[in-house]
Amino acid sequence: RASREVFVLADTTFGSCCVDEVAAAHRDADAIVHFGRACCSPTSRTPARLVFDRKEIDCARCARALEAHAAASARRGARAVVALCDQEYFWALDELKRASTSSTANVQGAEIVIADAVEVEVDPSRDSRVRGRDEDASTTRVGASRFRPPNGTTNEDCAYVWIGATGPAMTHAMLVLGDCAAKFGGMAQYDPSVDGDAVRVEADGAGEAARALKRRRFLIAKAKEARVVGIIAGTLGVAGYREMIENLRKLIANSGRKSYTVVAGKPNPQKLANFPEIEVFIMVSCELTALMDGRDYMQPIITPYEATIAFTPGKMWMGEVKLDFASVPTFEDVVANGDDDDDVQPEFSLVSGTYISPVNASSSAHDADDIDALTGTELARRAEGALSLRASGVSDAVVTSGAEYLISKRTYTGLEPGPKRDDETGAIADAPLEAARGLSGRAKSYADESPASAATDP
């Protein structure tokens, strides 16, 4: 019998839902067993098996609740009810399907569809392709679940029910389904540990999901004004992350912006605050960690799909949330479907209240490359120009790369009290403070103090 080595890995990935391929590679592991909640993203190198938690569920009781909700949804015009289970109830999917089929055999109205779970065995040789990895275009994947609407129906004809507790997985499903779930009053919820024989028409956290959707619109508007973009490698194990980063670099360069790639392990506000020259970050990670709550961060953090909208002139966001890599158009598709630079009109920014002029991709990209290749003398000239702008009252100069940011905003030029006029010419000169002799001696009695004044001090 062959001996096998088994190692217990402490999670080192940005999201605990991801398979930790980096830690496994340190031991040259042949396979990984991932316990607990998982994003079910395809791995890039190492095969993995997913083992989910288990929670008790009364399938017959849940089926009766779904039956009553299906009848109510049919009266509102829904042709089917799709039930999405949390990962903790995947073990009971087969029993829940049998109970739903038997309880709705003689019921007229909306058909009940229990979404299937994704494969628990992840094979990189099978799932490593980013595009077209779904075997059927009619199958919709939401997190770790996938379903196919009944024949003759679409996703817009279905009402949706979440089976499980409130959490990030349910919020993710709400955002991904978006308008489809909102058509029939939003996503409903059935928590087996709390609810009895009835489905809650409005799931807990619906208001939070609506606020998150509004914030995505605000972040996209902020990203449209950015000129220096950072790409955060939030994963080193999800299949296709290298191709996605390269695709984003081409897209950003084509839009006339400058990009920098940041590998920061587990990103946090303190780490990203060390890059103030970057105006917006793009998080390249799995689906469950792509939507970050960036209220504590200095810069906006958007997803790759949102970046294609923000950096494509004339493209509008219609409220859809797409977090998988396959939904992000390639650079070639963006260029083929994009408008010419001469046809793009300025856009009005709801953030700054001004019009944003389109960036000329060819000239801006060329200028940004030239900035990074400047010699010391040329850098000094640019720094002198930046000082002149500050002296004339212009505090925020537009920069197109991190190098120019360092020159114009982070280069130390001495003490600067503000604009100062020359005594002879009257011209404004941004000069440092004049040197002056300070106090000497001990604090009890300085050298230039009289003995009488020193004696009166407490």
Coordinates of C-alpha atoms in Angstrom, one line a residue:
R1 CA 0.0 0.0 0.0
A2 CA 1.5 3.3 -1.1
S3 CA 2.1 5.9 1.6
R4 CA 0.7 9.4 1.1
E5 CA 1.7 12.6 2.8
V6 CA -1.1 14.8 4.1
F7 CA -0.7 18.4 5.1
V8 CA -3.1 20.7 6.8
L9 CA -2.9 24.2 5.2
A10 CA -3.7 27.4 7.0
D11 CA -5.6 29.7 4.6
T12 CA -3.4 32.4 3.0
T13 CA -5.6 33.6 0.2
F14 CA -7.4 36.9 0.0
G15 CA -10.8 35.2 0.3
S16 CA -11.2 32.1 2.5
C17 CA -13.6 30.7 -0.2
C18 CA -10.8 30.2 -2.7
V19 CA -8.7 27.0 -3.0
D20 CA -5.3 27.8 -1.7
E21 CA -3.1 26.7 -4.5
V22 CA -0.1 28.9 -3.5
A23 CA 0.3 27.2 -0.1
A24 CA -0.2 23.8 -1.7
A25 CA 2.5 24.5 -4.2
H26 CA 5.0 25.0 -1.4
R27 CA 4.7 21.3 -0.7
D28 CA 4.3 20.2 -4.3
A29 CA 0.8 18.9 -3.6
D30 CA -0.9 16.6 -6.1
A31 CA -4.4 17.5 -5.0
I32 CA -6.2 19.8 -2.5
V33 CA -9.3 19.1 -0.3
H34 CA -11.1 22.3 0.5
F35 CA -13.4 22.2 3.5
G36 CA -16.1 24.8 4.1
R37 CA -17.6 27.5 2.0
A38 CA -16.2 27.8 -1.5
C39 CA -16.5 30.1 -4.5
C40 CA -16.2 27.1 -6.7
S41 CA -13.9 28.9 -9.1
P42 CA -11.9 26.7 -11.5
T43 CA -8.3 26.2 -10.3
S44 CA -5.4 26.9 -12.6
R45 CA -2.9 24.1 -11.7
T46 CA -3.9 21.7 -9.0
P47 CA -7.0 19.5 -8.9
A48 CA -9.3 20.1 -5.9
R49 CA -12.3 18.5 -4.2
L50 CA -14.8 20.7 -2.3
V51 CA -16.4 19.5 0.9
F52 CA -19.2 21.7 2.1
D53 CA -20.7 22.1 5.6
R54 CA -24.1 20.4 6.4
K55 CA -27.2 21.8 8.1
E56 CA -30.4 20.1 8.9
I57 CA -33.4 20.8 6.6
D58 CA -37.0 19.4 6.6
C59 CA -37.4 18.8 2.8
A60 CA -41.1 18.0 3.0
R61 CA -41.8 21.2 4.9
C62 CA -39.6 23.2 2.6
A63 CA -41.5 21.7 -0.4
R64 CA -44.8 22.8 1.0
A65 CA -43.6 26.3 1.5
L66 CA -42.3 26.4 -2.1
E67 CA -45.6 25.1 -3.4
A68 CA -47.5 27.9 -1.7
H69 CA -45.1 30.5 -3.0
A70 CA -45.3 29.1 -6.5
A71 CA -49.1 29.4 -6.5
A72 CA -48.8 33.1 -5.3
S73 CA -46.1 33.8 -7.9
A74 CA -48.2 32.4 -10.7
R75 CA -51.0 34.9 -9.8
R76 CA -48.4 37.6 -10.3
G77 CA -47.4 36.3 -13.7
A78 CA -44.4 34.1 -13.0
R79 CA -44.2 30.9 -15.1
A80 CA -41.6 29.2 -12.9
V81 CA -40.0 29.5 -9.4
V82 CA -36.3 28.8 -9.2
A83 CA -35.0 27.8 -5.7
L84 CA -31.3 28.5 -5.1
C85 CA -29.9 26.6 -2.1
D86 CA -27.0 27.7 0.1
Q87 CA -24.0 25.4 0.0
E88 CA -24.9 24.0 3.5
Y89 CA -28.0 22.3 2.0
F90 CA -26.4 20.8 -1.2
W91 CA -26.4 17.4 0.5
A92 CA -30.3 17.4 0.5
L93 CA -30.8 18.5 -3.1
D94 CA -32.0 15.1 -4.4
E95 CA -34.4 14.7 -1.6
L96 CA -35.7 18.2 -2.0
K97 CA -36.3 17.6 -5.7
R98 CA -38.3 14.5 -5.0
A99 CA -40.4 16.2 -2.3
S100 CA -41.1 19.2 -4.6
T101 CA -42.1 16.9 -7.5
S102 CA -44.5 14.9 -5.4
S103 CA -46.1 18.0 -3.7
T104 CA -46.6 19.9 -7.0
A105 CA -47.8 16.9 -9.1
N106 CA -51.4 18.1 -9.1
V107 CA -50.8 21.9 -8.7
Q108 CA -51.5 24.2 -11.6
G109 CA -49.3 27.3 -11.8
A110 CA -45.7 28.1 -11.7
E111 CA -43.3 25.2 -12.0
I112 CA -40.7 24.7 -9.3
V113 CA -37.1 24.3 -10.4
I114 CA -34.5 23.3 -7.8
A115 CA -31.1 24.6 -8.9
D116 CA -28.3 22.0 -9.1
A117 CA -24.9 22.3 -7.4
V118 CA -21.7 22.7 -9.4
E119 CA -19.2 19.9 -9.5
V120 CA -17.4 19.2 -6.2
E121 CA -14.3 18.0 -8.1
V122 CA -12.4 20.7 -9.8
D123 CA -10.1 19.6 -12.7
P124 CA -7.8 22.3 -14.1
S125 CA -7.4 20.4 -17.4
R126 CA -11.2 20.5 -17.9
D127 CA -12.1 23.9 -16.3
S128 CA -9.1 26.0 -17.0
R129 CA -10.6 27.8 -20.0
V130 CA -12.0 31.2 -19.2
R131 CA -14.4 31.5 -22.1
G132 CA -17.0 29.0 -23.1
R133 CA -16.5 26.7 -20.2
D134 CA -20.2 26.2 -19.7
E135 CA -21.4 23.2 -21.5
D136 CA -24.8 24.8 -22.4
A137 CA -25.5 28.4 -23.1
S138 CA -29.1 28.0 -21.7
T139 CA -27.6 27.1 -18.2
T140 CA -27.3 30.0 -15.8
R141 CA -24.8 29.9 -13.0
V142 CA -25.2 31.9 -9.8
G143 CA -22.4 31.3 -7.4
A144 CA -22.2 27.6 -6.6
S145 CA -25.6 26.9 -8.2
R146 CA -26.7 26.5 -11.7
F147 CA -30.1 26.0 -13.3
R148 CA -32.0 25.9 -16.6
P149 CA -35.4 27.5 -16.9
P150 CA -38.2 25.2 -18.1
N151 CA -38.8 24.8 -21.8
G152 CA -40.4 27.9 -23.4
T153 CA -39.4 30.2 -20.5
T154 CA -36.5 32.6 -19.8
N155 CA -34.8 33.9 -16.7
E156 CA -37.1 36.9 -16.8
D157 CA -40.2 34.7 -16.6
C158 CA -39.0 33.2 -13.2
A159 CA -39.4 34.1 -9.6
Y160 CA -36.5 33.3 -7.3
V161 CA -36.3 31.9 -3.8
W162 CA -33.1 31.7 -1.6
I163 CA -33.0 28.7 0.7
G164 CA -30.6 29.5 3.5
A165 CA -29.6 32.2 5.9
T166 CA -28.7 35.7 5.1
G167 CA -25.1 36.3 4.1
P168 CA -22.7 37.3 1.4
A169 CA -23.8 34.3 -0.8
M170 CA -27.4 35.5 -0.8
T171 CA -26.4 39.1 -1.5
H172 CA -24.2 37.9 -4.4
A173 CA -27.2 36.0 -5.9
M174 CA -29.4 39.1 -5.5
L175 CA -26.9 41.3 -7.4
V176 CA -26.2 38.8 -10.1
L177 CA -29.9 38.1 -10.9
G178 CA -30.7 41.8 -10.7
D179 CA -33.7 42.8 -12.7
C180 CA -34.8 39.2 -13.2
A181 CA -35.5 38.8 -9.5
A182 CA -36.9 42.3 -9.1
K183 CA -39.6 41.7 -11.8
F184 CA -41.8 39.7 -9.3
G185 CA -41.0 41.7 -6.2
G186 CA -37.4 40.7 -5.6
M187 CA -35.9 37.5 -4.3
A188 CA -37.8 35.6 -1.6
Q189 CA -36.2 33.7 1.2
Y190 CA -36.8 30.5 3.1
D191 CA -34.5 29.8 6.1
P192 CA -34.9 26.2 7.3
S193 CA -33.7 27.1 10.8
V194 CA -36.2 29.9 11.3
D195 CA -39.1 29.7 8.8
G196 CA -41.9 27.3 9.1
D197 CA -44.4 26.5 6.3
A198 CA -44.1 29.9 4.5
V199 CA -41.6 31.7 2.3
R200 CA -40.7 35.2 3.2
V201 CA -41.8 37.3 0.2
E202 CA -38.9 39.8 0.7
A203 CA -35.6 38.4 1.8
D204 CA -33.5 39.9 4.6
G205 CA -30.8 42.1 3.2
A206 CA -32.8 43.2 0.1
G207 CA -32.3 46.9 1.1
E208 CA -28.5 46.3 1.5
A209 CA -28.3 44.8 -1.9
A210 CA -30.2 47.8 -3.4
R211 CA -27.7 50.1 -1.7
A212 CA -24.8 48.1 -3.0
L213 CA -26.2 48.4 -6.5
K214 CA -26.4 52.1 -6.3
R215 CA -22.8 52.3 -5.0
R216 CA -21.6 50.4 -8.0
R217 CA -23.0 53.1 -10.2
F218 CA -21.2 55.7 -8.2
L219 CA -17.9 53.8 -8.4
I220 CA -18.1 53.4 -12.1
A221 CA -18.7 57.2 -12.4
K222 CA -15.6 57.8 -10.3
A223 CA -13.6 55.4 -12.4
K224 CA -14.5 57.3 -15.6
E225 CA -12.5 60.3 -14.3
A226 CA -9.4 58.3 -13.3
R227 CA -6.2 58.6 -15.3
V228 CA -3.9 56.3 -13.3
V229 CA -5.4 52.8 -12.7
G230 CA -4.1 50.0 -10.4
I231 CA -4.8 46.3 -11.1
I232 CA -4.9 44.2 -7.8
A233 CA -4.1 40.6 -8.3
G234 CA -6.5 39.3 -5.6
T235 CA -6.0 35.7 -6.6
L236 CA -3.1 33.6 -7.9
G237 CA -5.1 30.4 -8.2
V238 CA -8.3 31.1 -10.1
A239 CA -8.0 29.9 -13.7
G240 CA -7.6 32.7 -16.2
Y241 CA -6.4 35.4 -13.8
R242 CA -3.2 36.0 -15.9
E243 CA -5.2 36.4 -19.1
M244 CA -7.6 38.8 -17.3
I245 CA -4.8 41.0 -16.0
E246 CA -3.3 41.2 -19.5
N247 CA -6.7 41.9 -21.0
L248 CA -7.2 44.8 -18.6
R249 CA -3.8 46.2 -19.3
K250 CA -4.6 46.4 -23.0
L251 CA -8.0 47.9 -22.3
I252 CA -6.5 50.6 -20.0
A253 CA -3.7 51.5 -22.5
N254 CA -6.2 51.7 -25.3
S255 CA -8.3 54.2 -23.3
G256 CA -5.3 56.5 -22.8
R257 CA -4.7 55.7 -19.2
K258 CA -1.7 54.3 -17.3
S259 CA -1.9 51.0 -15.4
Y260 CA 0.1 49.5 -12.6
T261 CA -0.3 45.9 -11.3
V262 CA -0.2 45.4 -7.5
V263 CA 0.3 42.1 -5.7
A264 CA -0.4 42.9 -2.1
G265 CA -1.4 39.5 -0.6
K266 CA -4.6 40.3 1.3
P267 CA -5.4 43.9 0.3
N268 CA -6.5 46.3 3.1
P269 CA -6.9 50.1 3.3
Q270 CA -3.4 50.5 4.9
K271 CA -1.7 48.7 2.0
L272 CA -3.5 50.4 -0.8
A273 CA -3.1 53.8 0.9
N274 CA 0.6 53.5 0.0
F275 CA -0.3 54.2 -3.6
P276 CA -2.0 57.6 -3.6
E277 CA -1.0 58.2 -7.2
I278 CA -3.5 55.5 -8.2
E279 CA -7.0 56.9 -8.6
V280 CA -8.9 53.7 -9.0
F281 CA -8.2 50.0 -8.4
I282 CA -9.6 46.9 -10.3
M283 CA -10.0 43.8 -8.2
V284 CA -9.1 40.6 -10.1
S285 CA -10.4 37.8 -7.9
C286 CA -13.1 35.2 -7.5
E287 CA -16.8 36.1 -7.8
L288 CA -17.6 36.1 -4.1
T289 CA -14.7 38.6 -3.2
A290 CA -14.8 40.8 -6.3
L291 CA -17.5 43.2 -4.8
M292 CA -15.5 44.8 -2.0
D293 CA -17.0 47.3 0.4
G294 CA -14.5 50.1 -0.3
R295 CA -15.9 52.7 2.2
D296 CA -12.6 52.4 4.2
Y297 CA -10.4 52.7 1.2
M298 CA -9.0 56.0 -0.2
Q299 CA -9.7 55.0 -3.9
P300 CA -12.7 53.3 -5.5
I301 CA -12.4 49.5 -6.1
I302 CA -14.3 48.1 -9.1
T303 CA -14.6 44.8 -10.9
P304 CA -13.1 43.9 -14.3
Y305 CA -16.5 44.1 -16.0
E306 CA -17.2 47.5 -14.5
A307 CA -13.7 48.6 -15.8
T308 CA -14.8 47.7 -19.4
I309 CA -17.7 50.0 -19.0
A310 CA -15.8 52.9 -17.3
F311 CA -12.9 52.8 -19.8
T312 CA -15.0 52.4 -23.0
P313 CA -16.1 55.8 -24.3
G314 CA -19.8 56.1 -24.8
K315 CA -20.7 52.9 -23.0
M316 CA -23.4 53.1 -20.3
W317 CA -24.0 50.8 -17.3
M318 CA -27.5 49.3 -17.3
G319 CA -27.4 47.9 -13.7
E320 CA -26.2 44.4 -14.6
V321 CA -23.6 42.8 -12.2
K322 CA -21.3 40.3 -13.8
L323 CA -18.4 38.9 -11.7
D324 CA -17.0 35.9 -13.6
F325 CA -14.1 36.2 -16.0
A326 CA -16.2 34.8 -18.9
S327 CA -18.5 37.8 -18.9
V328 CA -15.7 40.3 -19.4
P329 CA -15.3 41.1 -23.1
T330 CA -11.9 40.7 -24.6
F331 CA -9.8 43.7 -25.7
E332 CA -10.3 42.7 -29.3
D333 CA -14.1 42.7 -28.9
V334 CA -14.0 46.1 -27.2
V335 CA -12.0 47.6 -30.1
A336 CA -14.2 46.0 -32.7
N337 CA -17.4 47.2 -31.2
G338 CA -16.1 50.6 -30.0
D339 CA -16.6 54.0 -31.6
D340 CA -13.9 56.0 -33.2
D341 CA -12.1 58.6 -31.1
D342 CA -13.5 61.4 -33.3
D343 CA -17.1 60.3 -32.8
V344 CA -16.9 60.2 -29.0
Q345 CA -18.6 63.1 -27.3
P346 CA -17.8 64.5 -23.8
E347 CA -19.8 62.9 -21.0
F348 CA -21.3 64.8 -18.0
S349 CA -20.0 63.6 -14.7
L350 CA -22.6 63.4 -11.9
V351 CA -19.7 63.2 -9.4
S352 CA -17.8 66.4 -10.2
G353 CA -20.6 68.2 -12.1
T354 CA -18.5 68.9 -15.1
Y355 CA -18.0 67.4 -18.6
I356 CA -15.3 64.8 -19.0
S357 CA -13.4 65.1 -22.3
P358 CA -12.6 61.8 -24.0
V359 CA -8.9 60.8 -23.8
N360 CA -7.1 60.3 -27.0
A361 CA -5.8 56.7 -26.7
S362 CA -2.8 56.9 -29.0
S363 CA -1.4 60.2 -27.8
S364 CA -2.0 59.7 -24.1
A365 CA -0.5 56.2 -24.1
H366 CA 2.5 57.5 -25.9
D367 CA 2.9 60.5 -23.5
A368 CA 2.6 58.2 -20.5
D369 CA 5.4 55.9 -21.9
D370 CA 7.6 59.0 -22.5
I371 CA 7.1 60.2 -18.9
D372 CA 8.5 57.0 -17.5
A373 CA 11.5 57.2 -19.9
L374 CA 12.4 60.9 -19.1
T375 CA 16.0 61.7 -18.1
G376 CA 16.8 63.6 -14.9
T377 CA 17.0 67.0 -16.6
E378 CA 13.6 66.5 -18.2
L379 CA 12.2 65.4 -14.9
A380 CA 13.5 68.5 -13.3
R381 CA 11.8 70.7 -16.0
R382 CA 8.5 68.9 -15.3
A383 CA 8.9 69.4 -11.6
E384 CA 9.6 73.1 -12.2
G385 CA 6.5 73.3 -14.3
A386 CA 4.5 71.7 -11.5
L387 CA 5.8 74.3 -9.0
S388 CA 4.7 77.0 -11.3
L389 CA 1.2 75.6 -11.4
R390 CA 1.1 75.5 -7.7
A391 CA 2.4 79.1 -7.5
S392 CA -0.3 80.3 -9.8
G393 CA -3.0 78.7 -7.6
V394 CA -3.5 75.4 -9.4
S395 CA -3.2 72.8 -6.7
D396 CA -4.4 69.6 -8.5
A397 CA -2.5 69.0 -11.8
V398 CA -3.7 66.3 -14.1
V399 CA -1.2 63.4 -14.1
T400 CA -1.2 60.4 -16.5
S401 CA 1.3 58.1 -14.7
G402 CA 2.8 57.4 -11.3
A403 CA 6.1 58.9 -12.4
E404 CA 4.5 62.2 -13.1
Y405 CA 2.6 62.0 -9.9
L406 CA 5.8 61.6 -8.0
I407 CA 7.2 64.7 -9.7
S408 CA 4.3 67.0 -9.3
K409 CA 2.9 66.0 -6.0
R410 CA 5.3 64.0 -3.9
T411 CA 8.7 65.5 -4.7
Y412 CA 10.1 67.4 -1.7
T413 CA 11.0 71.0 -2.6
G414 CA 11.6 72.4 0.9
L415 CA 9.3 74.4 3.1
E416 CA 6.6 76.2 1.0
P417 CA 4.7 78.8 2.9
G418 CA 2.8 79.8 -0.2
P419 CA 3.1 82.4 -2.9
K420 CA 5.6 85.1 -2.1
R421 CA 6.5 88.2 -4.2
D422 CA 10.0 89.1 -5.0
D423 CA 11.1 92.4 -3.3
E424 CA 12.7 93.8 -6.5
T425 CA 10.7 92.5 -9.4
G426 CA 7.3 91.9 -7.7
A427 CA 7.0 88.5 -9.4
I428 CA 5.4 85.6 -7.5
A429 CA 8.1 83.2 -6.4
D430 CA 7.4 80.0 -4.4
A431 CA 10.4 80.3 -2.2
P432 CA 11.2 78.4 1.1
L433 CA 11.3 80.2 4.4
E434 CA 14.4 82.2 5.3
A435 CA 16.7 80.6 7.8
A436 CA 16.7 82.2 11.2
R437 CA 18.8 81.5 14.4
G438 CA 16.8 79.7 17.0
L439 CA 17.0 79.6 20.8
S440 CA 20.1 78.1 22.6
G441 CA 20.7 76.9 26.1
R442 CA 18.4 75.1 28.5
A443 CA 14.7 75.4 28.7
K444 CA 15.0 76.9 32.3
S445 CA 17.0 79.9 31.0
Y446 CA 17.8 80.4 27.4
A447 CA 21.0 82.3 26.5
D448 CA 19.2 85.4 25.2
E449 CA 16.9 85.7 28.2
S450 CA 17.5 88.1 31.0
P451 CA 18.0 86.7 34.5
A452 CA 14.9 88.6 35.8
S453 CA 12.6 87.1 33.2
A454 CA 14.1 83.6 33.8
A455 CA 13.5 84.0 37.6
T456 CA 9.8 84.8 37.1
D457 CA 9.2 81.7 35.1
P458 CA 7.5 78.8 37.0

